[in-house]
Amino acid sequence: MDDIIEVFLGLVLGAILMYWLFSLFRRKKNKELTQQQSTVLLDKIRSVCKLVSVEGDFAEIYHYENTKEGLMSLLRSKKKALIVVKAKAQIGYDLTKLDLKADNSNKRIILENFPEPEVLSIEPDLQFYDIKNGLFNSFSPDDLTNLNQEAKEHIKQKIPESGLMETAKKEALQAVLLVEKIVETIGWKLDYSALEISNREKHFLDE
């Protein structure tokens, strides 16, 4: 009888030990899977990289003039042109600058800071009119490269007064909602309660 009791107790203790080991292994595996999910998710969000929220078209008339001196400054040669600069500027957000943290235990991605809008690209299109070359000072391929760069800088200086940055800031909520959709694809939640959102945007969220 005692032998039967000992065998029974051994089986019970063995079953308890196996269940404990199985539970420990399962918790460890789930924890590793959750951590892996959060890492993949954060990489996935950042892989979106840049999000264009506003585009603006610019048209400017640019007078270009360059004077070159020769023969010990005794001769001067001038080249000039009238240039129409048409450019498309894209304003948006660099999502690699998102301040994201993973709360693995609650399967939450915490968004603590959202970047300011910035100029993502400027694509200038230059059209030359009234081109005049000097005697020993004519337009070269390098001039076109330099003028393209000057045109970009010229348009970039015009952007602050265009209102595009303010418009992009109003579109920030749409960018946050995009991140939220990405997070929800694997069953997680995005917590952006730390962000300052205007009353109008809060009303939009409540709807």
PDB file of C-alpha atoms in Angstrom:
ATOM      1  CA  MET A   1       0.000   0.000   0.000  1.00  0.00           C
ATOM      2  CA  ASP A   2       2.791   2.369   0.884  1.00  0.00           C
ATOM      3  CA  ASP A   3       4.430   1.633  -2.470  1.00  0.00           C
ATOM      4  CA  ILE A   4       1.250   2.588  -4.306  1.00  0.00           C
ATOM      5  CA  ILE A   5       1.003   5.860  -2.359  1.00  0.00           C
ATOM      6  CA  GLU A   6       4.651   6.664  -3.111  1.00  0.00           C
ATOM      7  CA  VAL A   7       4.126   5.954  -6.824  1.00  0.00           C
ATOM      8  CA  PHE A   8       0.966   8.090  -6.817  1.00  0.00           C
ATOM      9  CA  LEU A   9       2.709  10.972  -5.061  1.00  0.00           C
ATOM     10  CA  GLY A  10       5.650  10.657  -7.462  1.00  0.00           C
ATOM     11  CA  LEU A  11       3.283  10.895 -10.433  1.00  0.00           C
ATOM     12  CA  VAL A  12       1.524  13.912  -8.949  1.00  0.00           C
ATOM     13  CA  LEU A  13       4.767  15.678  -8.155  1.00  0.00           C
ATOM     14  CA  GLY A  14       6.097  14.803 -11.614  1.00  0.00           C
ATOM     15  CA  ALA A  15       2.950  16.176 -13.259  1.00  0.00           C
ATOM     16  CA  ILE A  16       3.195  19.383 -11.208  1.00  0.00           C
ATOM     17  CA  LEU A  17       6.850  19.768 -12.125  1.00  0.00           C
ATOM     18  CA  MET A  18       6.124  19.176 -15.839  1.00  0.00           C
ATOM     19  CA  TYR A  19       3.252  21.694 -15.783  1.00  0.00           C
ATOM     20  CA  TRP A  20       5.457  24.266 -14.039  1.00  0.00           C
ATOM     21  CA  LEU A  21       8.257  23.769 -16.557  1.00  0.00           C
ATOM     22  CA  PHE A  22       5.786  23.964 -19.461  1.00  0.00           C
ATOM     23  CA  SER A  23       4.223  27.158 -18.086  1.00  0.00           C
ATOM     24  CA  LEU A  24       7.667  28.696 -17.544  1.00  0.00           C
ATOM     25  CA  PHE A  25       8.720  27.799 -21.106  1.00  0.00           C
ATOM     26  CA  ARG A  26       5.464  29.160 -22.540  1.00  0.00           C
ATOM     27  CA  ARG A  27       5.772  32.466 -20.657  1.00  0.00           C
ATOM     28  CA  LYS A  28       9.366  32.847 -21.805  1.00  0.00           C
ATOM     29  CA  LYS A  29       8.391  32.050 -25.376  1.00  0.00           C
ATOM     30  CA  ASN A  30       5.473  34.508 -25.296  1.00  0.00           C
ATOM     31  CA  LYS A  31       7.734  37.191 -23.824  1.00  0.00           C
ATOM     32  CA  GLU A  32      10.334  36.646 -26.546  1.00  0.00           C
ATOM     33  CA  LEU A  33       7.617  36.711 -29.212  1.00  0.00           C
ATOM     34  CA  THR A  34       6.156  39.946 -27.817  1.00  0.00           C
ATOM     35  CA  GLN A  35       9.576  41.594 -27.698  1.00  0.00           C
ATOM     36  CA  GLN A  36      10.241  40.452 -31.250  1.00  0.00           C
ATOM     37  CA  GLN A  37       6.861  41.826 -32.348  1.00  0.00           C
ATOM     38  CA  SER A  38       7.606  45.231 -30.838  1.00  0.00           C
ATOM     39  CA  THR A  39      11.043  45.387 -32.476  1.00  0.00           C
ATOM     40  CA  VAL A  40       9.639  44.436 -35.894  1.00  0.00           C
ATOM     41  CA  LEU A  41       6.772  46.906 -35.452  1.00  0.00           C
ATOM     42  CA  LEU A  42       9.041  49.832 -34.558  1.00  0.00           C
ATOM     43  CA  ASP A  43      11.257  49.008 -37.545  1.00  0.00           C
ATOM     44  CA  LYS A  44       8.156  48.807 -39.743  1.00  0.00           C
ATOM     45  CA  ILE A  45       6.976  52.259 -38.671  1.00  0.00           C
ATOM     46  CA  ARG A  46      10.375  53.810 -39.214  1.00  0.00           C
ATOM     47  CA  SER A  47      10.729  52.109 -42.606  1.00  0.00           C
ATOM     48  CA  VAL A  48       7.955  54.390 -43.872  1.00  0.00           C
ATOM     49  CA  CYS A  49      10.646  57.056 -43.483  1.00  0.00           C
ATOM     50  CA  LYS A  50       9.190  60.226 -44.928  1.00  0.00           C
ATOM     51  CA  LEU A  51       5.543  61.169 -45.162  1.00  0.00           C
ATOM     52  CA  VAL A  52       4.553  64.001 -47.510  1.00  0.00           C
ATOM     53  CA  SER A  53       1.545  65.886 -46.172  1.00  0.00           C
ATOM     54  CA  VAL A  54       1.554  69.112 -48.224  1.00  0.00           C
ATOM     55  CA  GLU A  55       2.804  70.117 -51.678  1.00  0.00           C
ATOM     56  CA  GLY A  56       3.268  73.650 -52.955  1.00  0.00           C
ATOM     57  CA  ASP A  57       3.966  75.035 -56.415  1.00  0.00           C
ATOM     58  CA  PHE A  58       6.169  78.093 -56.843  1.00  0.00           C
ATOM     59  CA  ALA A  59       6.908  80.299 -59.833  1.00  0.00           C
ATOM     60  CA  GLU A  60       9.599  82.963 -59.647  1.00  0.00           C
ATOM     61  CA  ILE A  61      11.421  85.161 -62.150  1.00  0.00           C
ATOM     62  CA  TYR A  62      15.137  85.125 -61.505  1.00  0.00           C
ATOM     63  CA  HIS A  63      17.573  87.588 -63.078  1.00  0.00           C
ATOM     64  CA  TYR A  64      21.010  86.022 -63.373  1.00  0.00           C
ATOM     65  CA  GLU A  65      24.090  88.065 -64.145  1.00  0.00           C
ATOM     66  CA  ASN A  66      27.786  87.232 -63.938  1.00  0.00           C
ATOM     67  CA  THR A  67      30.790  89.385 -64.829  1.00  0.00           C
ATOM     68  CA  LYS A  68      34.243  87.985 -65.508  1.00  0.00           C
ATOM     69  CA  GLU A  69      37.389  90.068 -65.662  1.00  0.00           C
ATOM     70  CA  GLY A  70      40.453  89.419 -67.799  1.00  0.00           C
ATOM     71  CA  LEU A  71      43.753  90.960 -68.882  1.00  0.00           C
ATOM     72  CA  MET A  72      44.560  92.321 -65.426  1.00  0.00           C
ATOM     73  CA  SER A  73      40.994  93.601 -64.950  1.00  0.00           C
ATOM     74  CA  LEU A  74      41.204  95.726 -68.090  1.00  0.00           C
ATOM     75  CA  LEU A  75      38.498  93.734 -69.870  1.00  0.00           C
ATOM     76  CA  ARG A  76      35.137  92.650 -68.549  1.00  0.00           C
ATOM     77  CA  SER A  77      32.833  90.082 -70.020  1.00  0.00           C
ATOM     78  CA  LYS A  78      29.242  89.717 -68.829  1.00  0.00           C
ATOM     79  CA  LYS A  79      26.775  86.900 -69.261  1.00  0.00           C
ATOM     80  CA  LYS A  80      23.177  87.167 -68.174  1.00  0.00           C
ATOM     81  CA  ALA A  81      19.828  85.515 -68.548  1.00  0.00           C
ATOM     82  CA  LEU A  82      16.243  85.810 -67.486  1.00  0.00           C
ATOM     83  CA  ILE A  83      15.239  82.582 -65.750  1.00  0.00           C
ATOM     84  CA  VAL A  84      11.727  81.446 -64.902  1.00  0.00           C
ATOM     85  CA  VAL A  85      11.915  79.100 -61.936  1.00  0.00           C
ATOM     86  CA  LYS A  86       9.014  76.705 -61.451  1.00  0.00           C
ATOM     87  CA  ALA A  87       9.343  74.405 -58.480  1.00  0.00           C
ATOM     88  CA  LYS A  88       7.363  71.864 -56.485  1.00  0.00           C
ATOM     89  CA  ALA A  89       8.099  71.766 -52.772  1.00  0.00           C
ATOM     90  CA  GLN A  90       7.052  68.836 -50.596  1.00  0.00           C
ATOM     91  CA  ILE A  91       6.510  69.396 -46.877  1.00  0.00           C
ATOM     92  CA  GLY A  92       6.019  66.574 -44.431  1.00  0.00           C
ATOM     93  CA  TYR A  93       7.494  64.454 -41.672  1.00  0.00           C
ATOM     94  CA  ASP A  94      10.598  62.344 -41.263  1.00  0.00           C
ATOM     95  CA  LEU A  95       9.201  59.346 -39.379  1.00  0.00           C
ATOM     96  CA  THR A  96      12.691  58.173 -38.407  1.00  0.00           C
ATOM     97  CA  LYS A  97      12.570  61.026 -35.875  1.00  0.00           C
ATOM     98  CA  LEU A  98       9.526  59.636 -34.048  1.00  0.00           C
ATOM     99  CA  ASP A  99      10.086  59.117 -30.316  1.00  0.00           C
ATOM    100  CA  LEU A 100       8.600  55.622 -29.864  1.00  0.00           C
ATOM    101  CA  LYS A 101       8.765  53.213 -26.935  1.00  0.00           C
ATOM    102  CA  ALA A 102       7.364  49.698 -26.626  1.00  0.00           C
ATOM    103  CA  ASP A 103       5.312  48.592 -23.617  1.00  0.00           C
ATOM    104  CA  ASN A 104       5.577  44.841 -24.159  1.00  0.00           C
ATOM    105  CA  SER A 105       3.463  43.799 -21.168  1.00  0.00           C
ATOM    106  CA  ASN A 106       0.426  45.761 -22.402  1.00  0.00           C
ATOM    107  CA  LYS A 107       1.211  45.507 -26.123  1.00  0.00           C
ATOM    108  CA  ARG A 108       1.330  49.266 -26.518  1.00  0.00           C
ATOM    109  CA  ILE A 109       3.536  51.535 -28.610  1.00  0.00           C
ATOM    110  CA  ILE A 110       3.960  54.843 -26.785  1.00  0.00           C
ATOM    111  CA  LEU A 111       4.420  57.905 -28.982  1.00  0.00           C
ATOM    112  CA  GLU A 112       6.008  60.544 -26.763  1.00  0.00           C
ATOM    113  CA  ASN A 113       7.073  63.105 -29.348  1.00  0.00           C
ATOM    114  CA  PHE A 114       6.187  63.888 -32.948  1.00  0.00           C
ATOM    115  CA  PRO A 115       8.669  65.743 -35.195  1.00  0.00           C
ATOM    116  CA  GLU A 116       8.083  69.191 -36.641  1.00  0.00           C
ATOM    117  CA  PRO A 117       7.244  69.414 -40.368  1.00  0.00           C
ATOM    118  CA  GLU A 118      10.192  70.011 -42.648  1.00  0.00           C
ATOM    119  CA  VAL A 119      11.041  70.490 -46.306  1.00  0.00           C
ATOM    120  CA  LEU A 120      11.408  66.983 -47.719  1.00  0.00           C
ATOM    121  CA  SER A 121      12.217  67.913 -51.313  1.00  0.00           C
ATOM    122  CA  ILE A 122      12.322  70.778 -53.785  1.00  0.00           C
ATOM    123  CA  GLU A 123      12.166  69.980 -57.501  1.00  0.00           C
ATOM    124  CA  PRO A 124      13.038  73.067 -59.582  1.00  0.00           C
ATOM    125  CA  ASP A 125      12.407  73.433 -63.303  1.00  0.00           C
ATOM    126  CA  LEU A 126      14.442  76.218 -64.907  1.00  0.00           C
ATOM    127  CA  GLN A 127      13.492  77.867 -68.177  1.00  0.00           C
ATOM    128  CA  PHE A 128      16.039  80.257 -69.699  1.00  0.00           C
ATOM    129  CA  TYR A 129      15.060  83.383 -71.635  1.00  0.00           C
ATOM    130  CA  ASP A 130      17.039  86.252 -73.122  1.00  0.00           C
ATOM    131  CA  ILE A 131      20.392  84.464 -72.768  1.00  0.00           C
ATOM    132  CA  LYS A 132      23.395  86.668 -73.501  1.00  0.00           C
ATOM    133  CA  ASN A 133      26.954  85.317 -73.430  1.00  0.00           C
ATOM    134  CA  GLY A 134      30.001  87.515 -73.009  1.00  0.00           C
ATOM    135  CA  LEU A 135      33.083  87.502 -75.220  1.00  0.00           C
ATOM    136  CA  PHE A 136      35.012  85.150 -72.947  1.00  0.00           C
ATOM    137  CA  ASN A 137      32.301  84.437 -70.406  1.00  0.00           C
ATOM    138  CA  SER A 138      29.602  82.072 -71.671  1.00  0.00           C
ATOM    139  CA  PHE A 139      27.192  79.665 -70.007  1.00  0.00           C
ATOM    140  CA  SER A 140      28.573  76.199 -69.258  1.00  0.00           C
ATOM    141  CA  PRO A 141      27.040  72.913 -67.976  1.00  0.00           C
ATOM    142  CA  ASP A 142      28.400  73.758 -64.517  1.00  0.00           C
ATOM    143  CA  ASP A 143      26.346  76.948 -64.533  1.00  0.00           C
ATOM    144  CA  LEU A 144      23.153  74.915 -64.906  1.00  0.00           C
ATOM    145  CA  THR A 145      24.101  72.798 -61.890  1.00  0.00           C
ATOM    146  CA  ASN A 146      24.878  75.875 -59.810  1.00  0.00           C
ATOM    147  CA  LEU A 147      21.714  77.643 -60.915  1.00  0.00           C
ATOM    148  CA  ASN A 148      19.603  74.629 -59.950  1.00  0.00           C
ATOM    149  CA  GLN A 149      21.130  74.741 -56.470  1.00  0.00           C
ATOM    150  CA  GLU A 150      20.588  78.511 -56.230  1.00  0.00           C
ATOM    151  CA  ALA A 151      16.981  78.032 -57.336  1.00  0.00           C
ATOM    152  CA  LYS A 152      16.412  75.452 -54.588  1.00  0.00           C
ATOM    153  CA  GLU A 153      17.796  77.816 -51.976  1.00  0.00           C
ATOM    154  CA  HIS A 154      15.712  80.675 -53.373  1.00  0.00           C
ATOM    155  CA  ILE A 155      12.497  78.620 -53.168  1.00  0.00           C
ATOM    156  CA  LYS A 156      13.433  77.320 -49.710  1.00  0.00           C
ATOM    157  CA  GLN A 157      13.604  80.894 -48.439  1.00  0.00           C
ATOM    158  CA  LYS A 158      10.097  81.511 -49.808  1.00  0.00           C
ATOM    159  CA  ILE A 159       8.517  78.540 -48.015  1.00  0.00           C
ATOM    160  CA  PRO A 160       8.176  80.095 -44.491  1.00  0.00           C
ATOM    161  CA  GLU A 161       6.029  82.932 -45.846  1.00  0.00           C
ATOM    162  CA  SER A 162       3.916  80.620 -48.024  1.00  0.00           C
ATOM    163  CA  GLY A 163       1.943  79.084 -45.155  1.00  0.00           C
ATOM    164  CA  LEU A 164       2.882  75.528 -46.127  1.00  0.00           C
ATOM    165  CA  MET A 165       4.456  74.774 -42.751  1.00  0.00           C
ATOM    166  CA  GLU A 166       1.305  75.813 -40.896  1.00  0.00           C
ATOM    167  CA  THR A 167      -0.809  73.660 -43.219  1.00  0.00           C
ATOM    168  CA  ALA A 168       1.514  70.695 -42.636  1.00  0.00           C
ATOM    169  CA  LYS A 169       1.172  71.105 -38.854  1.00  0.00           C
ATOM    170  CA  LYS A 170      -2.605  70.832 -39.205  1.00  0.00           C
ATOM    171  CA  GLU A 171      -2.075  67.545 -41.052  1.00  0.00           C
ATOM    172  CA  ALA A 172       0.028  66.091 -38.210  1.00  0.00           C
ATOM    173  CA  LEU A 173      -2.958  64.213 -36.810  1.00  0.00           C
ATOM    174  CA  GLN A 174      -3.381  62.353 -40.106  1.00  0.00           C
ATOM    175  CA  ALA A 175       0.228  61.208 -39.810  1.00  0.00           C
ATOM    176  CA  VAL A 176      -0.401  59.991 -36.251  1.00  0.00           C
ATOM    177  CA  LEU A 177      -3.466  58.052 -37.428  1.00  0.00           C
ATOM    178  CA  LEU A 178      -1.365  56.435 -40.142  1.00  0.00           C
ATOM    179  CA  VAL A 179       1.104  55.239 -37.507  1.00  0.00           C
ATOM    180  CA  GLU A 180      -1.858  53.984 -35.452  1.00  0.00           C
ATOM    181  CA  LYS A 181      -3.098  51.887 -38.396  1.00  0.00           C
ATOM    182  CA  ILE A 182       0.356  50.332 -38.791  1.00  0.00           C
ATOM    183  CA  VAL A 183       0.440  49.452 -35.075  1.00  0.00           C
ATOM    184  CA  GLU A 184      -3.025  47.876 -35.213  1.00  0.00           C
ATOM    185  CA  THR A 185      -1.984  45.479 -37.993  1.00  0.00           C
ATOM    186  CA  ILE A 186      -0.476  43.127 -35.375  1.00  0.00           C
ATOM    187  CA  GLY A 187      -3.020  43.730 -32.647  1.00  0.00           C
ATOM    188  CA  TRP A 188      -1.137  46.386 -30.678  1.00  0.00           C
ATOM    189  CA  LYS A 189      -2.363  49.820 -29.569  1.00  0.00           C
ATOM    190  CA  LEU A 190      -0.813  53.238 -30.106  1.00  0.00           C
ATOM    191  CA  ASP A 191      -0.743  55.513 -27.065  1.00  0.00           C
ATOM    192  CA  TYR A 192      -0.249  59.142 -28.097  1.00  0.00           C
ATOM    193  CA  SER A 193      -1.809  60.734 -25.005  1.00  0.00           C
ATOM    194  CA  ALA A 194       1.501  62.507 -24.322  1.00  0.00           C
ATOM    195  CA  LEU A 195       1.149  64.584 -27.495  1.00  0.00           C
ATOM    196  CA  GLU A 196      -0.373  68.051 -27.434  1.00  0.00           C
ATOM    197  CA  ILE A 197      -3.384  67.947 -29.752  1.00  0.00           C
ATOM    198  CA  SER A 198      -5.643  70.924 -30.395  1.00  0.00           C
ATOM    199  CA  ASN A 199      -9.309  70.883 -29.389  1.00  0.00           C
ATOM    200  CA  ARG A 200     -10.366  70.635 -33.028  1.00  0.00           C
ATOM    201  CA  GLU A 201      -8.214  67.564 -33.502  1.00  0.00           C
ATOM    202  CA  LYS A 202      -9.488  66.006 -30.262  1.00  0.00           C
ATOM    203  CA  HIS A 203     -13.039  66.474 -31.498  1.00  0.00           C
ATOM    204  CA  PHE A 204     -12.069  64.719 -34.711  1.00  0.00           C
ATOM    205  CA  LEU A 205     -10.657  61.819 -32.723  1.00  0.00           C
ATOM    206  CA  ASP A 206     -13.767  61.497 -30.549  1.00  0.00           C
ATOM    207  CA  GLU A 207     -15.887  61.138 -33.671  1.00  0.00           C
TER     208      GLU A 207
END
